[in-house]
Short mmCIF file of C-alpha atoms in Angstrom, two decimals:
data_model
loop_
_atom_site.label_atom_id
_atom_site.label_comp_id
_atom_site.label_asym_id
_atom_site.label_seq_id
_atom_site.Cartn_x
_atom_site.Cartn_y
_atom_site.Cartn_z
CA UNK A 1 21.94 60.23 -13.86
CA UNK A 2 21.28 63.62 -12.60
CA UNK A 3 17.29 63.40 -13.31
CA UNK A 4 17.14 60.33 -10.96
CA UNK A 5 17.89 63.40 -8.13
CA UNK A 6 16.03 66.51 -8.15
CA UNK A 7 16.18 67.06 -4.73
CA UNK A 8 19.29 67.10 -2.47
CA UNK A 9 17.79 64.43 -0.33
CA UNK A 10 17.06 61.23 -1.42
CA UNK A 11 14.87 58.70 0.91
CA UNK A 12 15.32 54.69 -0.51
CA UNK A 13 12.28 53.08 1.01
CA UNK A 14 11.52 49.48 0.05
CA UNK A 15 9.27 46.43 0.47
CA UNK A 16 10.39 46.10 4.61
CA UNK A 17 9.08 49.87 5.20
CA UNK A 18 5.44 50.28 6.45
CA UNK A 19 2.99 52.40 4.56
CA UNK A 20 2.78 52.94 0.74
CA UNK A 21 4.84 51.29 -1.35
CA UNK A 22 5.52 49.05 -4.79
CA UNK A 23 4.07 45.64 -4.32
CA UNK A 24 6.02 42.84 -3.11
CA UNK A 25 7.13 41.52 -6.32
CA UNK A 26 8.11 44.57 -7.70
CA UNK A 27 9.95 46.13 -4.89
CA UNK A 28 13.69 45.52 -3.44
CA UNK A 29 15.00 44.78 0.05
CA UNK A 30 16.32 47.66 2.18
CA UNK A 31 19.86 45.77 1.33
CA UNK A 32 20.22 46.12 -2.08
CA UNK A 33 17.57 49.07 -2.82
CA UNK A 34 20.10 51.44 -0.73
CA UNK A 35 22.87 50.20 -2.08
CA UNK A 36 21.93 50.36 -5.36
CA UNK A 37 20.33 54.31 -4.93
CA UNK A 38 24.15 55.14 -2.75
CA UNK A 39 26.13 54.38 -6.07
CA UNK A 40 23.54 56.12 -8.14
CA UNK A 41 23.81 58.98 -6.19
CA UNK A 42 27.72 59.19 -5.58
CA UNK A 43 27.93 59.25 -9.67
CA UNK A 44 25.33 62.32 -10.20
CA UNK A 45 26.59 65.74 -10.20
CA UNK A 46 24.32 66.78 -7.45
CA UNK A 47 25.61 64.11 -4.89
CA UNK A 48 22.78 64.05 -2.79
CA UNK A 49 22.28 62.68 0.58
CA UNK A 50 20.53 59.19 0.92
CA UNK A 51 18.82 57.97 3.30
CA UNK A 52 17.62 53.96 3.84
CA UNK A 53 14.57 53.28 4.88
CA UNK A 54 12.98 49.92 5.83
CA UNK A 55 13.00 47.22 8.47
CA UNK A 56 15.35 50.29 10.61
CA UNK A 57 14.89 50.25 14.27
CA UNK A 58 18.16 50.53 15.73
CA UNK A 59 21.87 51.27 15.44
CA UNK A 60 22.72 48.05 14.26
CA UNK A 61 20.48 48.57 10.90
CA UNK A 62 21.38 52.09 10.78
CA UNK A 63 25.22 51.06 10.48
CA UNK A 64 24.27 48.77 7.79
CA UNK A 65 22.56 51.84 5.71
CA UNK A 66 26.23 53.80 6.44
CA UNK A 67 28.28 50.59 5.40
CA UNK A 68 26.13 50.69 2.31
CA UNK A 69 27.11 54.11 1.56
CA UNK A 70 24.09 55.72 2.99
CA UNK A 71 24.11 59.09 4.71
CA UNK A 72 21.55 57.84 7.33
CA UNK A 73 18.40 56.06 8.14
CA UNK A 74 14.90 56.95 8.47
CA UNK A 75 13.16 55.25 11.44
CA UNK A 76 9.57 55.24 10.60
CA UNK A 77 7.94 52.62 12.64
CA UNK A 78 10.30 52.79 15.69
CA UNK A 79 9.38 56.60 16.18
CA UNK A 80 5.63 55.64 15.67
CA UNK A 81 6.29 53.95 18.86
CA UNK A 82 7.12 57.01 21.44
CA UNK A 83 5.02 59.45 23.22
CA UNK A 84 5.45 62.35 20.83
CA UNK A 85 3.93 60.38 17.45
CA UNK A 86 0.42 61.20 16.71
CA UNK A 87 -1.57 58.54 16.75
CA UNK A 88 -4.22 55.81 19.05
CA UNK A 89 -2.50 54.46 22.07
CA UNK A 90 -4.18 50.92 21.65
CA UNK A 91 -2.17 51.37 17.78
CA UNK A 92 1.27 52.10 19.27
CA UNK A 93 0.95 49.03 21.86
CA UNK A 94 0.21 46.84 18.77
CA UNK A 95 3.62 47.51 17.50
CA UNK A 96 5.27 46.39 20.92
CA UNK A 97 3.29 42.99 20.93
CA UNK A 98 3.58 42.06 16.96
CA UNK A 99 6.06 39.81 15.35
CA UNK A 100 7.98 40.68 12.50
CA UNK A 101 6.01 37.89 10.87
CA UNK A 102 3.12 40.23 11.75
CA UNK A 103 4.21 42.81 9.36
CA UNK A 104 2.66 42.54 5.63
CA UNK A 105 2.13 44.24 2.12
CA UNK A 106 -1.40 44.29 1.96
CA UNK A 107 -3.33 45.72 -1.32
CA UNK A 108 -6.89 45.40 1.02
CA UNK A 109 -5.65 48.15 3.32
CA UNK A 110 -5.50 50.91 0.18
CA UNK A 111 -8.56 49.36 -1.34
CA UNK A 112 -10.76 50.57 1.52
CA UNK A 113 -8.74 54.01 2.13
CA UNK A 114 -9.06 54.30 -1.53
CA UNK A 115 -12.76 54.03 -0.77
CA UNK A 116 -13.32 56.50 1.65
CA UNK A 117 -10.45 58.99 0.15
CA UNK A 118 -12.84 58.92 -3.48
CA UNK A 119 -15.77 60.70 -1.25
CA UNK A 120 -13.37 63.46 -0.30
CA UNK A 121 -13.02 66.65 -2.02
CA UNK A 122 -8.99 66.30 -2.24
CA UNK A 123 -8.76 62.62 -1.22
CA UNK A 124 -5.20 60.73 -2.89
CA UNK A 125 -6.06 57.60 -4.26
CA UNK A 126 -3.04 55.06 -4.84
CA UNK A 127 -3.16 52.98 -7.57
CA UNK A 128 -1.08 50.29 -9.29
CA UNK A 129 1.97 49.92 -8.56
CA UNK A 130 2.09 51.62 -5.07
CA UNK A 131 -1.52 50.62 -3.75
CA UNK A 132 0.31 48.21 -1.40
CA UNK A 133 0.96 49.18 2.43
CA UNK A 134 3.07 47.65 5.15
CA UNK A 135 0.76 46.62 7.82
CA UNK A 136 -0.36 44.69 10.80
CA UNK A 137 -3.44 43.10 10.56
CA UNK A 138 -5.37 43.17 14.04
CA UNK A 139 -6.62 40.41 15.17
CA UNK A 140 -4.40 37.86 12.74
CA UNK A 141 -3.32 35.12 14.89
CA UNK A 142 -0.20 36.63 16.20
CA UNK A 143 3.26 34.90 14.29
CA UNK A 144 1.39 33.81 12.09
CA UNK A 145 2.69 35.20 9.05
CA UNK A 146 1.77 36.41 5.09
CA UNK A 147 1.98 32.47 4.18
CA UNK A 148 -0.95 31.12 6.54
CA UNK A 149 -3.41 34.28 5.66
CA UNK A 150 -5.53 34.62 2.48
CA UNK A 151 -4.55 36.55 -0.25
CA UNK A 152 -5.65 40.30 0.65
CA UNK A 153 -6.94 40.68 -3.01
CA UNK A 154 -9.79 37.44 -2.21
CA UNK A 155 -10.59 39.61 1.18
CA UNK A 156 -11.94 42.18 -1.57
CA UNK A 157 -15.07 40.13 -2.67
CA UNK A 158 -16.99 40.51 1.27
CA UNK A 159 -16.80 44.40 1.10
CA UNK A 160 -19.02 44.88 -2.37
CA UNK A 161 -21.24 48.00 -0.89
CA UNK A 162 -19.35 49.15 2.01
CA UNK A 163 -19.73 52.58 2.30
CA UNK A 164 -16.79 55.34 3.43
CA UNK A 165 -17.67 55.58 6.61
CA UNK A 166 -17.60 51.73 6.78
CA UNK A 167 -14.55 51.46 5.19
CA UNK A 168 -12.90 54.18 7.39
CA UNK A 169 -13.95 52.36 10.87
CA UNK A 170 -12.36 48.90 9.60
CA UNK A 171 -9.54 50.49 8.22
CA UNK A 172 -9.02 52.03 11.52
CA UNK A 173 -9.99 48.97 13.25
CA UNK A 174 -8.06 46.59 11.67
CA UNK A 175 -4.79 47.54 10.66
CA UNK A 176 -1.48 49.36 11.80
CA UNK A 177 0.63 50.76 9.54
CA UNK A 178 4.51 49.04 10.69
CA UNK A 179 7.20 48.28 8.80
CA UNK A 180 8.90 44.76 9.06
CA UNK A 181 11.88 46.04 11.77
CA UNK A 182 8.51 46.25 14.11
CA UNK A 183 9.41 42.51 15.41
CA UNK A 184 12.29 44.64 17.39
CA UNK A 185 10.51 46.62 19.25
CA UNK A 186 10.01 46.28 22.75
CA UNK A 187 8.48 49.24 24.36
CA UNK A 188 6.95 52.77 23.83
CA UNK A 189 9.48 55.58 24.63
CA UNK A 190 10.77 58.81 24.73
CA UNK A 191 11.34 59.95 20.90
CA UNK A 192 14.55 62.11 22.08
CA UNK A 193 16.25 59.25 24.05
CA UNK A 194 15.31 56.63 21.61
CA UNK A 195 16.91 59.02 18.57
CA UNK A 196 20.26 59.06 21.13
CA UNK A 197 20.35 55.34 21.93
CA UNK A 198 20.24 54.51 18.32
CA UNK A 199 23.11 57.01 17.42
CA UNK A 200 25.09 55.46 20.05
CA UNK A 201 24.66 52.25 19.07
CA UNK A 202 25.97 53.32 15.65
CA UNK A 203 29.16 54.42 16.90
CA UNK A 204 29.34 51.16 18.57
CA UNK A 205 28.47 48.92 15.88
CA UNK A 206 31.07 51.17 13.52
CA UNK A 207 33.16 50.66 16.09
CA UNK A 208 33.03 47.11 16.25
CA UNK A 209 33.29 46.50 12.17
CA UNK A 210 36.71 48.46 12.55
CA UNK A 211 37.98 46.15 15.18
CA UNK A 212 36.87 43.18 13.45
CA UNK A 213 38.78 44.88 10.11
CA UNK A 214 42.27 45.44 12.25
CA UNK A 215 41.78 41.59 13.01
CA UNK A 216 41.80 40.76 9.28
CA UNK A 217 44.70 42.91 8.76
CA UNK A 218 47.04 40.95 11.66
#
């Protein structure tokens, strides 16, 4: 099992996480994907440290990913939201009014970066199975969800000739890239006091299982 772990840290991102990623029928939940990748790891020589990754916002879901037998969590959309990230203001306060229903895997979004990234001289194109992204779709009806919108692939057939620089304004115009924990986010904020609140809320929620586990035990 050792190959499965050439480095000494191992990220386990799934379907939930925004961005790149396998598509949806391919990929795991953040559930069973971590778990699965914890075990793995706790039998290789190397024993690297894992970290979950998808649909994590706060302590409660970081808890889960220790509970799992994770080493921590990787909080990629609720750090998106602070001052510090990079990034459009207008983009960070679409993550504080979207839905988790909001959130999709969308092959459209990659087919117009791919687009744009072909024209440049070191551009990364993402193809099959990983030319999926987790994203908000501006201007979607909000709550509406993956099940009312068309199928991003029949999108494809109204974009024959765009150019790159085309493609680049409507990708920027039209999507955010948020994972599906984005539903639980309520405001932008500090990236330093966010990073605390969620390791306190850790303790608490560790806290909590143990109390409920001495209950058992009476």
């Amino acid at each position: 099992r050792n190959h499965l772990f050439p480095s000494s840290l191992h990220p386990s991102f799934d379907r939930l996480a925004g961005g790149h990623g396998l598509h949806l029928k391919l990929g795991s939940g953040t559930l069973p994907l971590a778990r699965r990748v914890a075990q793995l790891a706790r039998e290789s020589d190397r024993k690297p440290l894992v970290l979950a990754a998808g649909g994590i916002v706060d302590g409660a879901g970081a808890a889960a990913a220790v509970v799992l037998g994770c080493d921590g969590a990787v909080l990629g959309t609720r750090l998106w939201a602070t001052h510090q990230a990079m990034g459009a203001q207008e983009k960070k306060d679409d993550l504080v009014t979207a839905d988790a229903d909001d959130a999709v895997r969308s092959k459209l979004y990659d087919q117009l970066n791919n687009r744009v990234q072909s024209e440049m001289e070191r551009g990364i194109l993402w193809r099959y199975p990983y030319d999926t992204c987790g994203v908000i779709e501006v201007g979607q009806e909000a709550g509406a969800g993956a099940d009312s919108r068309p199928e991003p692939e029949s999108e494809l057939e109204f974009f024959p000739e765009l150019s790159a620089d085309d493609a680049k304004a409507l990708v920027a115009r039209r999507f955010r890239l948020a994972g599906k924990g984005v539903g639980s986010i309520g405001a932008i904020g500090d990236a330093e006091a966010i990073t605390r609140e969620i390791g306190q809320q850790l303790i608490e929620e560790i806290e909590r299982a143990h109390r409920l586990v001495q209950q058992l035990k009476m």
